[in-house]
Amino acid sequence: MGKLQGATWDLLVIGGGINGAGIARDAAGRGVSVLLVEQDDLANHTSSASTKLIHGGLRYLEYGELRLVRESLIERERLWGIAPHIIRPLEFVLPQINSPRPAWMVRTALFLYDHLGGRKRLRATRTVRLGEAAGLKADKAKAFIYSDCWVDDSRLVVLNAMDAAERGATILTRTRFVEAQRHRDHWVATVEYAGNSRQITARAIVNAAGPWVGEVLRNVGGSKPNSSVRLIKGSHIILPRLYEGEHAFLLQNPDRRVVFAIPYEDKFTLVGTTDEPWEEPPGHAKINAQETDYLLATVNRFFSKPVGQADIVWSYSGIRPLYEDHAANAAAVTRDYVLDLDAGEGQAPLLSIFGGKITTYRKLAEHALNMLASTIHCSRDLWTAGTALPGGDMLNADFESYFDTLRSSYPKLPQPLLIRLARAYGTRVGRLLRDAHDMEDLGEDFGSGLTAREIDYLVEHEWARTAEDILFRRSKLGLHVSAGADVAITGYLAKALFALGRCDATDIPTQERVEQLSV
């Protein structure tokens, strides 16, 4: 924190979710000096609570959101191309079982979906009859199969932050924005870490605080009031694997809402999401009984294997900071983003972000920087569309070929471990494994292949500070490790952080938080 005092930055970014990290990356790559502050961990809230999809948003066509869908469809293959390790194609089966929409309407929407975004590599929609292996009650029903992409959402955030840092940005986690005052052509902002406050100067501020966007505005002196945020909670449940195969399902409920069922972490099925108004202050959200019942009822409506409350392995919820368009119900609120610029003639700008989806974060960052360009003086043209994220620089974006080479380089390491590491770190896995020949070379094993070597890498390069950071954001190993692994990891982290001079009492989770995260 000491190095911040007296420093002047071109851009202060508040919020370490996907939009904040994406803007920091784009700006740093254009020669802009960037400071990003995040009050918790990167992707600690909304950005790690998604349905894990890079998609156009088929259902948004029903609400006439053609611009958003087209931009999202174009971004799908771009993002797959720059991060082929954490993004991969996924086929979706859309059964016409008691559908509230006629088949012609669905097929017309899918035709538009195939052609709006210049699809090149993903497969086109096709019509099938479901077979008995599908696992659905109506196994002979008509269905459509279309393509989108799957993403490790929290790793996408971390990789953007890593690239930003490698291009000169300063990324500070566990650092809270307190307030800011406008002084004509610059801002003086106060940030706080572990009870210590520092003042920094910035020529412009981006408010990418997600659900806290309104709270940040209230703490910015001289900014105009804004009540454009509408908070919507979305929840997901994780169940034991419901069906065989690597395809996903898009299920249409009688109320016209849709629910995804997606293969997850090999052994599980991810089911979601819900749309519930959130009236409380932003914070750690949890699924409620009504949401749980809704998702379980959806599964039981379609799948032949019955499930109940006792079958839920885990659940998670996130609060979406959507733009207030006064839609009658939560599901209909626009997912498009709105960039609100507060800047008079000669005044230091404040740009606040409302709404948005993971799929459009890169394009949002371009638009944001274009709005600020006259103040922060970008020295480079648009660049992020064709530049790989860390670990994504594979020849022809071909993960399978890359993995074949990796496997031959480390023949004594277990293949399931290599697959997980390659998917998480891509071409940078060599920086983690280095000259390891077998598991013993990687140090203590905390379960499911999580070793001391990997923890050290995450602490040094990816801002990991707690067992929660590692088990539920840098990976999803929290679903696999044995009970008590989090305690052992916390003990190891205390030593590792102390050795690096990064240990602080605020980094150690409370026992209540550990119990919430234990599976």
mmCIF file of N, CA and C in Angstrom, residues 276-370:
data_model
loop_
_atom_site.group_PDB
_atom_site.id
_atom_site.type_symbol
_atom_site.label_atom_id
_atom_site.label_comp_id
_atom_site.label_asym_id
_atom_site.label_seq_id
_atom_site.Cartn_x
_atom_site.Cartn_y
_atom_site.Cartn_z
ATOM 1 N N GLU A 276 -34.631 -13.891 -9.337
ATOM 2 C CA GLU A 276 -35.376 -13.412 -8.176
ATOM 3 C C GLU A 276 -34.963 -11.976 -7.850
ATOM 4 N N PRO A 277 -35.920 -11.082 -7.591
ATOM 5 C CA PRO A 277 -35.545 -9.720 -7.175
ATOM 6 C C PRO A 277 -34.726 -9.757 -5.884
ATOM 7 N N TRP A 278 -33.710 -8.911 -5.808
ATOM 8 C CA TRP A 278 -32.877 -8.817 -4.608
ATOM 9 C C TRP A 278 -33.063 -7.435 -3.998
ATOM 10 N N GLU A 279 -33.680 -7.394 -2.829
ATOM 11 C CA GLU A 279 -34.005 -6.119 -2.194
ATOM 12 C C GLU A 279 -33.040 -5.761 -1.070
ATOM 13 N N GLU A 280 -32.183 -6.670 -0.676
ATOM 14 C CA GLU A 280 -31.252 -6.419 0.427
ATOM 15 C C GLU A 280 -29.998 -5.728 -0.088
ATOM 16 N N PRO A 281 -29.150 -5.231 0.829
ATOM 17 C CA PRO A 281 -27.859 -4.680 0.392
ATOM 18 C C PRO A 281 -27.030 -5.774 -0.277
ATOM 19 N N PRO A 282 -26.139 -5.412 -1.189
ATOM 20 C CA PRO A 282 -25.288 -6.415 -1.827
ATOM 21 C C PRO A 282 -24.482 -7.183 -0.791
ATOM 22 N N GLY A 283 -24.204 -8.434 -1.094
ATOM 23 C CA GLY A 283 -23.441 -9.260 -0.170
ATOM 24 C C GLY A 283 -23.427 -10.693 -0.642
ATOM 25 N N HIS A 284 -23.100 -11.587 0.283
ATOM 26 C CA HIS A 284 -23.034 -13.007 -0.051
ATOM 27 C C HIS A 284 -24.453 -13.571 -0.131
ATOM 28 N N ALA A 285 -24.877 -13.933 -1.328
ATOM 29 C CA ALA A 285 -26.243 -14.426 -1.530
ATOM 30 C C ALA A 285 -26.303 -15.940 -1.399
ATOM 31 N N LYS A 286 -27.463 -16.423 -0.963
ATOM 32 C CA LYS A 286 -27.698 -17.864 -0.850
ATOM 33 C C LYS A 286 -29.007 -18.218 -1.535
ATOM 34 N N ILE A 287 -29.086 -19.432 -2.015
ATOM 35 C CA ILE A 287 -30.314 -19.925 -2.608
ATOM 36 C C ILE A 287 -31.378 -20.045 -1.524
ATOM 37 N N ASN A 288 -32.644 -19.760 -1.880
ATOM 38 C CA ASN A 288 -33.722 -19.927 -0.909
ATOM 39 C C ASN A 288 -34.567 -21.150 -1.264
ATOM 40 N N ALA A 289 -35.526 -21.456 -0.414
ATOM 41 C CA ALA A 289 -36.330 -22.664 -0.587
ATOM 42 C C ALA A 289 -37.134 -22.629 -1.875
ATOM 43 N N GLN A 290 -37.674 -21.462 -2.237
ATOM 44 C CA GLN A 290 -38.475 -21.362 -3.450
ATOM 45 C C GLN A 290 -37.633 -21.631 -4.700
ATOM 46 N N GLU A 291 -36.426 -21.099 -4.717
ATOM 47 C CA GLU A 291 -35.543 -21.345 -5.856
ATOM 48 C C GLU A 291 -35.161 -22.823 -5.939
ATOM 49 N N THR A 292 -34.846 -23.395 -4.797
ATOM 50 C CA THR A 292 -34.488 -24.826 -4.772
ATOM 51 C C THR A 292 -35.634 -25.670 -5.304
ATOM 52 N N ASP A 293 -36.834 -25.396 -4.821
ATOM 53 C CA ASP A 293 -38.007 -26.168 -5.266
ATOM 54 C C ASP A 293 -38.226 -26.000 -6.768
ATOM 55 N N TYR A 294 -38.019 -24.791 -7.277
ATOM 56 C CA TYR A 294 -38.240 -24.528 -8.702
ATOM 57 C C TYR A 294 -37.269 -25.335 -9.560
ATOM 58 N N LEU A 295 -36.000 -25.338 -9.178
ATOM 59 C CA LEU A 295 -35.003 -26.061 -9.966
ATOM 60 C C LEU A 295 -35.190 -27.576 -9.869
ATOM 61 N N LEU A 296 -35.516 -28.062 -8.674
ATOM 62 C CA LEU A 296 -35.775 -29.502 -8.528
ATOM 63 C C LEU A 296 -37.016 -29.922 -9.313
ATOM 64 N N ALA A 297 -38.040 -29.080 -9.293
ATOM 65 C CA ALA A 297 -39.261 -29.396 -10.047
ATOM 66 C C ALA A 297 -38.971 -29.444 -11.545
ATOM 67 N N THR A 298 -38.095 -28.575 -12.011
ATOM 68 C CA THR A 298 -37.729 -28.590 -13.431
ATOM 69 C C THR A 298 -37.041 -29.899 -13.788
ATOM 70 N N VAL A 299 -36.093 -30.302 -12.971
ATOM 71 C CA VAL A 299 -35.391 -31.570 -13.223
ATOM 72 C C VAL A 299 -36.382 -32.725 -13.236
ATOM 73 N N ASN A 300 -37.264 -32.772 -12.269
ATOM 74 C CA ASN A 300 -38.217 -33.876 -12.178
ATOM 75 C C ASN A 300 -39.272 -33.831 -13.276
ATOM 76 N N ARG A 301 -39.507 -32.667 -13.832
ATOM 77 C CA ARG A 301 -40.467 -32.554 -14.930
ATOM 78 C C ARG A 301 -39.920 -33.220 -16.197
ATOM 79 N N PHE A 302 -38.595 -33.169 -16.378
ATOM 80 C CA PHE A 302 -38.008 -33.629 -17.638
ATOM 81 C C PHE A 302 -37.246 -34.951 -17.536
ATOM 82 N N PHE A 303 -36.521 -35.167 -16.447
ATOM 83 C CA PHE A 303 -35.634 -36.324 -16.378
ATOM 84 C C PHE A 303 -36.313 -37.510 -15.719
ATOM 85 N N SER A 304 -35.947 -38.686 -16.190
ATOM 86 C CA SER A 304 -36.557 -39.917 -15.663
ATOM 87 C C SER A 304 -36.033 -40.273 -14.277
ATOM 88 N N LYS A 305 -34.846 -39.789 -13.924
ATOM 89 C CA LYS A 305 -34.259 -40.073 -12.614
ATOM 90 C C LYS A 305 -34.728 -39.020 -11.612
ATOM 91 N N PRO A 306 -35.566 -39.392 -10.641
ATOM 92 C CA PRO A 306 -36.079 -38.392 -9.692
ATOM 93 C C PRO A 306 -34.991 -37.887 -8.758
ATOM 94 N N VAL A 307 -35.086 -36.611 -8.376
ATOM 95 C CA VAL A 307 -34.133 -36.010 -7.443
ATOM 96 C C VAL A 307 -34.894 -35.227 -6.385
ATOM 97 N N GLY A 308 -34.232 -35.045 -5.244
ATOM 98 C CA GLY A 308 -34.819 -34.281 -4.149
ATOM 99 C C GLY A 308 -33.770 -33.448 -3.446
ATOM 100 N N GLN A 309 -34.187 -32.784 -2.389
ATOM 101 C CA GLN A 309 -33.304 -31.904 -1.628
ATOM 102 C C GLN A 309 -32.026 -32.619 -1.202
ATOM 103 N N ALA A 310 -32.139 -33.882 -0.790
ATOM 104 C CA ALA A 310 -30.980 -34.624 -0.289
ATOM 105 C C ALA A 310 -29.934 -34.892 -1.370
ATOM 106 N N ASP A 311 -30.332 -34.768 -2.633
ATOM 107 C CA ASP A 311 -29.393 -35.041 -3.724
ATOM 108 C C ASP A 311 -28.520 -33.840 -4.070
ATOM 109 N N ILE A 312 -28.832 -32.673 -3.558
ATOM 110 C CA ILE A 312 -28.065 -31.474 -3.892
ATOM 111 C C ILE A 312 -26.686 -31.542 -3.237
ATOM 112 N N VAL A 313 -25.661 -31.513 -4.068
ATOM 113 C CA VAL A 313 -24.283 -31.585 -3.595
ATOM 114 C C VAL A 313 -23.786 -30.215 -3.147
ATOM 115 N N TRP A 314 -24.190 -29.204 -3.879
ATOM 116 C CA TRP A 314 -23.740 -27.842 -3.590
ATOM 117 C C TRP A 314 -24.692 -26.878 -4.279
ATOM 118 N N SER A 315 -24.701 -25.650 -3.854
ATOM 119 C CA SER A 315 -25.465 -24.606 -4.541
ATOM 120 C C SER A 315 -24.687 -23.310 -4.453
ATOM 121 N N TYR A 316 -24.956 -22.414 -5.380
ATOM 122 C CA TYR A 316 -24.333 -21.098 -5.307
ATOM 123 C C TYR A 316 -25.285 -20.075 -5.914
ATOM 124 N N SER A 317 -25.126 -18.839 -5.500
ATOM 125 C CA SER A 317 -25.990 -17.743 -5.953
ATOM 126 C C SER A 317 -25.149 -16.508 -6.235
ATOM 127 N N GLY A 318 -25.633 -15.702 -7.153
ATOM 128 C CA GLY A 318 -24.971 -14.439 -7.452
ATOM 129 C C GLY A 318 -25.994 -13.349 -7.665
ATOM 130 N N ILE A 319 -25.577 -12.114 -7.470
ATOM 131 C CA ILE A 319 -26.465 -10.961 -7.644
ATOM 132 C C ILE A 319 -26.041 -10.223 -8.912
ATOM 133 N N ARG A 320 -26.944 -10.119 -9.857
ATOM 134 C CA ARG A 320 -26.646 -9.465 -11.124
ATOM 135 C C ARG A 320 -27.041 -7.985 -11.041
ATOM 136 N N PRO A 321 -26.124 -7.097 -11.358
ATOM 137 C CA PRO A 321 -26.431 -5.659 -11.328
ATOM 138 C C PRO A 321 -26.964 -5.209 -12.681
ATOM 139 N N LEU A 322 -28.222 -5.467 -12.959
ATOM 140 C CA LEU A 322 -28.793 -5.176 -14.269
ATOM 141 C C LEU A 322 -29.271 -3.727 -14.356
ATOM 142 N N TYR A 323 -29.384 -3.262 -15.587
ATOM 143 C CA TYR A 323 -29.872 -1.902 -15.810
ATOM 144 C C TYR A 323 -31.385 -1.864 -15.598
ATOM 145 N N GLU A 324 -31.846 -0.889 -14.855
ATOM 146 C CA GLU A 324 -33.271 -0.765 -14.533
ATOM 147 C C GLU A 324 -34.045 -0.282 -15.760
ATOM 148 N N ASP A 325 -34.717 -1.239 -16.430
ATOM 149 C CA ASP A 325 -35.533 -0.873 -17.593
ATOM 150 C C ASP A 325 -37.027 -0.965 -17.283
ATOM 151 N N HIS A 326 -37.333 -1.221 -15.983
ATOM 152 C CA HIS A 326 -38.710 -1.252 -15.491
ATOM 153 C C HIS A 326 -39.530 -2.387 -16.113
ATOM 154 N N ALA A 327 -38.849 -3.486 -16.465
ATOM 155 C CA ALA A 327 -39.559 -4.674 -16.934
ATOM 156 C C ALA A 327 -40.423 -5.213 -15.804
ATOM 157 N N ALA A 328 -41.533 -5.835 -16.179
ATOM 158 C CA ALA A 328 -42.511 -6.282 -15.176
ATOM 159 C C ALA A 328 -41.987 -7.416 -14.313
ATOM 160 N N ASN A 329 -41.147 -8.309 -14.868
ATOM 161 C CA ASN A 329 -40.633 -9.412 -14.057
ATOM 162 C C ASN A 329 -39.129 -9.523 -14.232
ATOM 163 N N ALA A 330 -38.502 -10.204 -13.270
ATOM 164 C CA ALA A 330 -37.042 -10.262 -13.214
ATOM 165 C C ALA A 330 -36.438 -10.933 -14.441
ATOM 166 N N ALA A 331 -37.103 -11.954 -14.969
ATOM 167 C CA ALA A 331 -36.553 -12.687 -16.104
ATOM 168 C C ALA A 331 -36.491 -11.825 -17.358
ATOM 169 N N ALA A 332 -37.343 -10.805 -17.437
ATOM 170 C CA ALA A 332 -37.422 -9.978 -18.644
ATOM 171 C C ALA A 332 -36.501 -8.765 -18.610
ATOM 172 N N VAL A 333 -35.850 -8.494 -17.476
ATOM 173 C CA VAL A 333 -34.968 -7.330 -17.383
ATOM 174 C C VAL A 333 -33.817 -7.501 -18.367
ATOM 175 N N THR A 334 -33.474 -6.456 -19.096
ATOM 176 C CA THR A 334 -32.431 -6.555 -20.109
ATOM 177 C C THR A 334 -31.093 -6.996 -19.512
ATOM 178 N N ARG A 335 -30.383 -7.852 -20.275
ATOM 179 C CA ARG A 335 -29.019 -8.247 -19.895
ATOM 180 C C ARG A 335 -27.990 -7.430 -20.656
ATOM 181 N N ASP A 336 -28.463 -6.467 -21.450
ATOM 182 C CA ASP A 336 -27.533 -5.602 -22.167
ATOM 183 C C ASP A 336 -26.851 -4.671 -21.162
ATOM 184 N N TYR A 337 -25.706 -4.144 -21.564
ATOM 185 C CA TYR A 337 -24.985 -3.245 -20.669
ATOM 186 C C TYR A 337 -25.236 -1.791 -21.042
ATOM 187 N N VAL A 338 -25.154 -0.952 -20.030
ATOM 188 C CA VAL A 338 -25.299 0.495 -20.207
ATOM 189 C C VAL A 338 -24.104 1.153 -19.542
ATOM 190 N N LEU A 339 -23.409 2.016 -20.285
ATOM 191 C CA LEU A 339 -22.258 2.740 -19.760
ATOM 192 C C LEU A 339 -22.670 4.186 -19.518
ATOM 193 N N ASP A 340 -22.637 4.597 -18.260
ATOM 194 C CA ASP A 340 -23.095 5.931 -17.875
ATOM 195 C C ASP A 340 -21.887 6.815 -17.577
ATOM 196 N N LEU A 341 -21.663 7.829 -18.405
ATOM 197 C CA LEU A 341 -20.505 8.709 -18.261
ATOM 198 C C LEU A 341 -20.913 10.011 -17.581
ATOM 199 N N ASP A 342 -20.245 10.299 -16.491
ATOM 200 C CA ASP A 342 -20.462 11.541 -15.747
ATOM 201 C C ASP A 342 -19.204 12.394 -15.923
ATOM 202 N N ALA A 343 -19.282 13.381 -16.806
ATOM 203 C CA ALA A 343 -18.121 14.234 -17.055
ATOM 204 C C ALA A 343 -18.569 15.509 -17.753
ATOM 205 N N GLY A 344 -18.409 16.611 -17.064
ATOM 206 C CA GLY A 344 -18.678 17.891 -17.692
ATOM 207 C C GLY A 344 -17.458 18.391 -18.450
ATOM 208 N N GLU A 345 -17.556 19.524 -19.070
ATOM 209 C CA GLU A 345 -16.446 20.096 -19.832
ATOM 210 C C GLU A 345 -15.237 20.312 -18.929
ATOM 211 N N GLY A 346 -14.126 19.651 -19.268
ATOM 212 C CA GLY A 346 -12.898 19.790 -18.509
ATOM 213 C C GLY A 346 -12.870 19.049 -17.193
ATOM 214 N N GLN A 347 -13.928 18.278 -16.892
ATOM 215 C CA GLN A 347 -13.990 17.551 -15.614
ATOM 216 C C GLN A 347 -13.432 16.139 -15.748
ATOM 217 N N ALA A 348 -12.850 15.645 -14.665
ATOM 218 C CA ALA A 348 -12.387 14.257 -14.622
ATOM 219 C C ALA A 348 -13.589 13.323 -14.742
ATOM 220 N N PRO A 349 -13.552 12.341 -15.652
ATOM 221 C CA PRO A 349 -14.720 11.501 -15.887
ATOM 222 C C PRO A 349 -14.887 10.370 -14.877
ATOM 223 N N LEU A 350 -16.140 10.019 -14.662
ATOM 224 C CA LEU A 350 -16.539 8.839 -13.892
ATOM 225 C C LEU A 350 -17.449 8.010 -14.790
ATOM 226 N N LEU A 351 -17.031 6.791 -15.089
ATOM 227 C CA LEU A 351 -17.814 5.910 -15.948
ATOM 228 C C LEU A 351 -18.354 4.753 -15.111
ATOM 229 N N SER A 352 -19.687 4.623 -15.039
ATOM 230 C CA SER A 352 -20.326 3.556 -14.266
ATOM 231 C C SER A 352 -20.933 2.527 -15.204
ATOM 232 N N ILE A 353 -20.790 1.257 -14.827
ATOM 233 C CA ILE A 353 -21.235 0.154 -15.678
ATOM 234 C C ILE A 353 -22.440 -0.522 -15.045
ATOM 235 N N PHE A 354 -23.501 -0.619 -15.832
ATOM 236 C CA PHE A 354 -24.715 -1.310 -15.404
ATOM 237 C C PHE A 354 -24.967 -2.468 -16.364
ATOM 238 N N GLY A 355 -25.341 -3.614 -15.798
ATOM 239 C CA GLY A 355 -25.690 -4.754 -16.630
ATOM 240 C C GLY A 355 -24.481 -5.417 -17.252
ATOM 241 N N GLY A 356 -24.754 -6.174 -18.332
ATOM 242 C CA GLY A 356 -23.687 -6.875 -19.032
ATOM 243 C C GLY A 356 -23.685 -8.360 -18.737
ATOM 244 N N LYS A 357 -23.035 -9.106 -19.613
ATOM 245 C CA LYS A 357 -22.868 -10.554 -19.467
ATOM 246 C C LYS A 357 -21.392 -10.876 -19.637
ATOM 247 N N ILE A 358 -21.005 -12.026 -19.138
ATOM 248 C CA ILE A 358 -19.617 -12.458 -19.296
ATOM 249 C C ILE A 358 -19.227 -12.464 -20.769
ATOM 250 N N THR A 359 -20.133 -12.918 -21.632
ATOM 251 C CA THR A 359 -19.832 -13.067 -23.049
ATOM 252 C C THR A 359 -19.424 -11.756 -23.706
ATOM 253 N N THR A 360 -19.955 -10.647 -23.246
ATOM 254 C CA THR A 360 -19.700 -9.369 -23.912
ATOM 255 C C THR A 360 -18.688 -8.495 -23.180
ATOM 256 N N TYR A 361 -17.975 -9.067 -22.205
ATOM 257 C CA TYR A 361 -17.087 -8.229 -21.391
ATOM 258 C C TYR A 361 -15.996 -7.560 -22.226
ATOM 259 N N ARG A 362 -15.451 -8.265 -23.204
ATOM 260 C CA ARG A 362 -14.342 -7.724 -23.990
ATOM 261 C C ARG A 362 -14.800 -6.526 -24.829
ATOM 262 N N LYS A 363 -15.981 -6.676 -25.445
ATOM 263 C CA LYS A 363 -16.531 -5.593 -26.249
ATOM 264 C C LYS A 363 -16.927 -4.415 -25.359
ATOM 265 N N LEU A 364 -17.461 -4.707 -24.193
ATOM 266 C CA LEU A 364 -17.794 -3.654 -23.233
ATOM 267 C C LEU A 364 -16.549 -2.840 -22.889
ATOM 268 N N ALA A 365 -15.422 -3.539 -22.673
ATOM 269 C CA ALA A 365 -14.174 -2.842 -22.333
ATOM 270 C C ALA A 365 -13.754 -1.904 -23.460
ATOM 271 N N GLU A 366 -13.878 -2.348 -24.701
ATOM 272 C CA GLU A 366 -13.548 -1.476 -25.831
ATOM 273 C C GLU A 366 -14.412 -0.227 -25.836
ATOM 274 N N HIS A 367 -15.714 -0.411 -25.637
ATOM 275 C CA HIS A 367 -16.616 0.736 -25.626
ATOM 276 C C HIS A 367 -16.280 1.691 -24.480
ATOM 277 N N ALA A 368 -15.962 1.135 -23.317
ATOM 278 C CA ALA A 368 -15.637 1.963 -22.156
ATOM 279 C C ALA A 368 -14.408 2.828 -22.424
ATOM 280 N N LEU A 369 -13.375 2.224 -22.987
ATOM 281 C CA LEU A 369 -12.148 2.975 -23.230
ATOM 282 C C LEU A 369 -12.318 3.996 -24.345
ATOM 283 N N ASN A 370 -13.160 3.695 -25.300
ATOM 284 C CA ASN A 370 -13.442 4.685 -26.335
ATOM 285 C C ASN A 370 -14.079 5.936 -25.726
#
